[in-house]
Short mmCIF file of C-alpha atoms in Angstrom, two decimals:
data_model
loop_
_atom_site.label_atom_id
_atom_site.label_comp_id
_atom_site.label_asym_id
_atom_site.label_seq_id
_atom_site.Cartn_x
_atom_site.Cartn_y
_atom_site.Cartn_z
CA MET Q 331 30.27 -2.83 42.75
CA THR Q 332 31.53 -6.41 42.45
CA ASP Q 333 33.90 -7.37 39.65
CA ILE Q 334 32.43 -9.28 36.73
CA THR Q 335 33.29 -12.99 36.91
CA ALA Q 336 35.23 -14.88 34.26
CA GLU Q 337 32.11 -16.80 33.27
CA GLU Q 338 30.11 -13.59 32.91
CA LYS Q 339 32.88 -12.14 30.73
CA ILE Q 340 32.79 -15.29 28.59
CA LYS Q 341 29.02 -15.17 28.12
CA LYS Q 342 29.06 -11.47 27.25
CA ALA Q 343 31.87 -11.93 24.73
CA ALA Q 344 30.30 -15.09 23.27
CA SER Q 345 26.96 -13.36 22.84
CA GLU Q 346 28.57 -10.53 20.88
CA VAL Q 347 30.59 -12.87 18.66
CA PHE Q 348 27.72 -15.30 18.04
CA LEU Q 349 25.34 -12.46 17.18
CA LEU Q 350 27.83 -10.99 14.74
CA LYS Q 351 29.16 -14.16 13.09
CA GLY Q 352 26.71 -16.96 13.85
CA LEU Q 353 27.66 -20.34 15.25
CA ASP Q 354 29.72 -21.40 12.24
CA GLY Q 355 31.69 -18.17 11.97
CA ALA Q 356 32.47 -17.84 15.67
CA ARG Q 357 35.85 -19.04 16.96
CA MET Q 358 36.66 -19.96 20.55
CA GLN Q 359 39.95 -18.05 20.37
CA GLU Q 360 38.12 -14.91 19.31
CA ILE Q 361 35.67 -15.29 22.19
CA ALA Q 362 38.55 -15.81 24.64
CA ASP Q 363 40.35 -12.73 23.31
CA LYS Q 364 37.21 -10.62 23.55
CA ALA Q 365 36.63 -11.83 27.12
CA GLY Q 366 40.23 -11.01 28.03
CA ILE Q 367 41.07 -14.56 29.11
CA ASN Q 368 43.17 -17.39 27.72
CA LYS Q 369 41.64 -20.17 25.66
CA ALA Q 370 42.42 -22.80 28.30
CA LEU Q 371 40.25 -20.99 30.83
CA LEU Q 372 37.46 -20.72 28.26
CA HIS Q 373 37.57 -24.49 27.73
CA TYR Q 374 37.57 -25.02 31.50
CA TYR Q 375 34.12 -23.42 31.62
CA TYR Q 376 32.83 -24.68 28.27
CA ARG Q 377 34.16 -27.80 26.57
CA SER Q 378 32.90 -26.83 23.12
CA LYS Q 379 31.59 -23.94 21.08
CA GLU Q 380 28.22 -25.70 20.81
CA GLN Q 381 27.91 -26.00 24.59
CA LEU Q 382 28.72 -22.31 25.00
CA PHE Q 383 26.20 -21.39 22.30
CA LYS Q 384 23.45 -23.36 24.01
CA SER Q 385 24.22 -21.79 27.38
CA VAL Q 386 24.30 -18.21 26.08
CA PHE Q 387 21.10 -18.32 24.04
CA GLU Q 388 19.07 -20.52 26.37
CA GLU Q 389 19.85 -18.02 29.12
CA LYS Q 390 18.94 -15.06 26.92
CA LEU Q 391 15.68 -16.57 25.72
CA LEU Q 392 14.77 -17.96 29.14
CA SER Q 393 15.04 -14.45 30.53
CA PHE Q 394 12.30 -13.38 28.15
CA LEU Q 395 10.10 -16.13 26.68
CA PRO Q 396 8.50 -17.26 29.96
CA LYS Q 397 7.19 -13.70 30.36
CA ILE Q 398 5.62 -13.96 26.91
CA PHE Q 399 4.11 -17.39 27.64
CA GLN Q 400 2.75 -16.02 30.92
CA VAL Q 401 0.85 -13.37 28.96
CA PHE Q 402 -0.54 -15.92 26.48
CA HIS Q 403 -1.72 -18.17 29.34
CA SER Q 404 -3.20 -15.42 31.53
CA ASP Q 405 -6.89 -14.67 32.04
CA GLN Q 406 -6.63 -11.28 30.35
CA THR Q 407 -8.62 -10.37 27.25
CA ILE Q 408 -7.10 -10.65 23.78
CA GLU Q 409 -6.77 -6.86 23.63
CA GLU Q 410 -4.97 -6.71 26.98
CA LYS Q 411 -2.65 -9.50 25.86
CA VAL Q 412 -1.82 -7.74 22.59
CA HIS Q 413 -0.86 -4.57 24.45
CA LEU Q 414 1.30 -6.43 26.96
CA LEU Q 415 3.01 -8.57 24.31
CA ALA Q 416 3.86 -5.55 22.16
CA GLU Q 417 5.29 -3.68 25.12
CA ARG Q 418 7.35 -6.55 26.52
CA TYR Q 419 8.63 -7.77 23.14
CA ILE Q 420 9.69 -4.31 21.96
CA ASP Q 421 11.42 -3.56 25.28
CA PHE Q 422 13.29 -6.89 25.07
CA LEU Q 423 14.38 -6.37 21.47
CA LYS Q 424 15.57 -2.82 22.22
CA LEU Q 425 17.97 -4.42 24.72
CA ASN Q 426 18.88 -7.21 22.25
CA PRO Q 427 18.54 -5.59 18.79
CA GLU Q 428 20.87 -8.05 17.05
CA LEU Q 429 18.99 -11.13 18.22
CA PRO Q 430 16.42 -11.19 15.35
CA HIS Q 431 19.26 -10.96 12.78
CA PHE Q 432 21.07 -13.82 14.49
CA VAL Q 433 18.01 -16.09 14.68
CA LEU Q 434 17.11 -15.35 11.05
CA GLY Q 435 20.67 -16.12 9.94
CA GLU Q 436 20.78 -19.40 11.84
CA LEU Q 437 17.36 -20.39 10.50
CA GLN Q 438 18.62 -19.83 6.95
CA ARG Q 439 21.84 -21.79 7.54
CA ARG Q 440 20.64 -24.86 9.43
CA PRO Q 441 17.32 -24.46 11.25
CA GLU Q 442 17.37 -27.93 12.74
CA ARG Q 443 20.66 -27.13 14.49
CA LEU Q 444 19.22 -24.04 16.14
CA PHE Q 445 16.29 -26.03 17.49
CA GLU Q 446 18.59 -28.80 18.70
CA LYS Q 447 20.52 -26.29 20.77
CA ILE Q 448 17.47 -24.59 22.29
CA ASP Q 449 15.73 -26.43 25.12
CA ALA Q 450 12.27 -27.89 24.51
CA LYS Q 451 10.82 -25.78 27.33
CA LEU Q 452 11.11 -22.76 25.04
CA SER Q 453 8.37 -24.09 22.77
CA MET Q 454 4.78 -22.87 23.07
CA ASN Q 455 1.43 -24.65 22.93
CA VAL Q 456 -0.97 -22.49 20.92
CA ASP Q 457 -4.11 -24.25 22.17
CA VAL Q 458 -4.68 -21.81 25.04
CA ILE Q 459 -4.67 -18.69 22.88
CA GLY Q 460 -6.56 -20.59 20.18
CA MET Q 461 -9.41 -21.43 22.54
CA GLN Q 462 -9.58 -17.83 23.73
CA LEU Q 463 -9.66 -16.46 20.18
CA LYS Q 464 -12.47 -18.87 19.34
CA LYS Q 465 -14.44 -17.91 22.47
CA GLU Q 466 -14.12 -14.17 21.86
CA ALA Q 467 -15.15 -14.70 18.23
CA GLN Q 468 -18.24 -16.65 19.34
CA GLN Q 469 -19.10 -13.76 21.67
CA GLY Q 470 -18.91 -11.37 18.72
CA ARG Q 471 -15.98 -9.39 20.12
CA ILE Q 472 -13.57 -10.27 17.29
CA ARG Q 473 -13.68 -12.08 13.96
CA GLU Q 474 -12.56 -15.69 13.69
CA ILE Q 475 -8.83 -16.17 13.23
CA ALA Q 476 -6.52 -19.17 13.61
CA PRO Q 477 -4.04 -18.74 16.48
CA GLN Q 478 -1.12 -19.40 14.12
CA HIS Q 479 -2.12 -16.38 12.02
CA PHE Q 480 -2.79 -14.24 15.06
CA ILE Q 481 0.66 -14.97 16.49
CA ALA Q 482 2.41 -14.51 13.12
CA ASN Q 483 0.65 -11.19 12.47
CA LEU Q 484 1.46 -9.81 15.90
CA LEU Q 485 5.08 -10.97 16.12
CA SER Q 486 5.98 -9.99 12.56
CA MET Q 487 4.74 -6.44 13.15
CA ILE Q 488 6.91 -6.26 16.26
CA VAL Q 489 10.06 -7.96 14.96
CA PHE Q 490 10.31 -6.67 11.37
CA PRO Q 491 11.28 -3.07 12.30
CA PHE Q 492 14.26 -4.52 14.19
CA ILE Q 493 15.30 -6.77 11.29
CA ALA Q 494 14.97 -3.94 8.77
CA SER Q 495 16.20 -1.16 11.06
CA PRO Q 496 19.00 0.11 8.74
CA LEU Q 497 16.49 0.49 5.88
CA PHE Q 498 13.84 2.05 8.11
CA MET Q 499 16.36 4.53 9.59
CA LYS Q 500 17.53 5.54 6.11
CA VAL Q 501 14.04 5.94 4.65
CA LEU Q 502 12.64 7.72 7.70
CA GLN Q 503 15.85 9.75 8.15
CA TYR Q 504 16.09 8.78 11.83
CA ASP Q 505 19.21 8.56 13.95
CA LYS Q 506 19.34 5.82 16.61
CA ASP Q 507 17.65 7.88 19.33
CA ALA Q 508 14.83 8.95 17.00
CA TYR Q 509 14.39 5.39 15.81
CA TYR Q 510 14.10 4.06 19.36
CA ASP Q 511 11.46 6.72 20.05
CA TYR Q 512 9.65 5.43 16.95
CA LEU Q 513 9.85 1.87 18.32
CA ASP Q 514 8.36 3.06 21.62
CA HIS Q 515 5.42 4.53 19.72
CA ARG Q 516 4.87 1.11 18.11
CA LYS Q 517 3.95 -0.24 21.56
CA LYS Q 518 0.62 1.52 20.99
CA GLU Q 519 0.41 1.46 17.19
CA VAL Q 520 0.83 -2.30 16.79
CA PRO Q 521 -1.97 -3.22 19.24
CA ALA Q 522 -4.24 -0.57 17.72
CA PHE Q 523 -3.67 -2.00 14.22
CA ILE Q 524 -4.07 -5.63 15.33
CA MET Q 525 -7.29 -4.96 17.23
CA ALA Q 526 -8.76 -2.90 14.38
CA ALA Q 527 -8.10 -5.86 12.08
CA LEU Q 528 -9.72 -8.30 14.51
CA ARG Q 529 -12.87 -6.40 15.34
CA VAL Q 530 -16.04 -7.43 13.53
#
């Protein structure tokens, strides 16, 4: 197995520190210490904290969001898309459980800054899914619904259990393993609920 590179160490350490403390609370020295390198080497790779932030989170989101957009733009039915989106989103968040907390925190602090740092190619045009929802409604397969509401309903049902995981685990009396089993079950429960709400 090859040794991890200095840049990979930096990105891993930066991701952990950013997720825990946000952009404002993170310090380059702390990231360097966590990566096991000196601060001069950190600045050799990344001139500023903002540049490092953009690199870390663009890479993380680019590893995932294109897969989501691919589903939205595919020729599959709404029901097939809902199942795929639930499965892919839950699997991604299980690997990155702190990401929703981080995004929520940054949105509360300075939302415009978060969007400045994230590349425009991570935005989504809702027209494609909107046209499909309208077509399936006209065919009598589902009720009419605006794409903005469809997306918000689906994503909130997926993301909220990750944001509220400490509360859910306490109320449901689950340890981490049991909770992750519960999240796996939501890959089927969320689509079933969404489709039941959409059907005429």
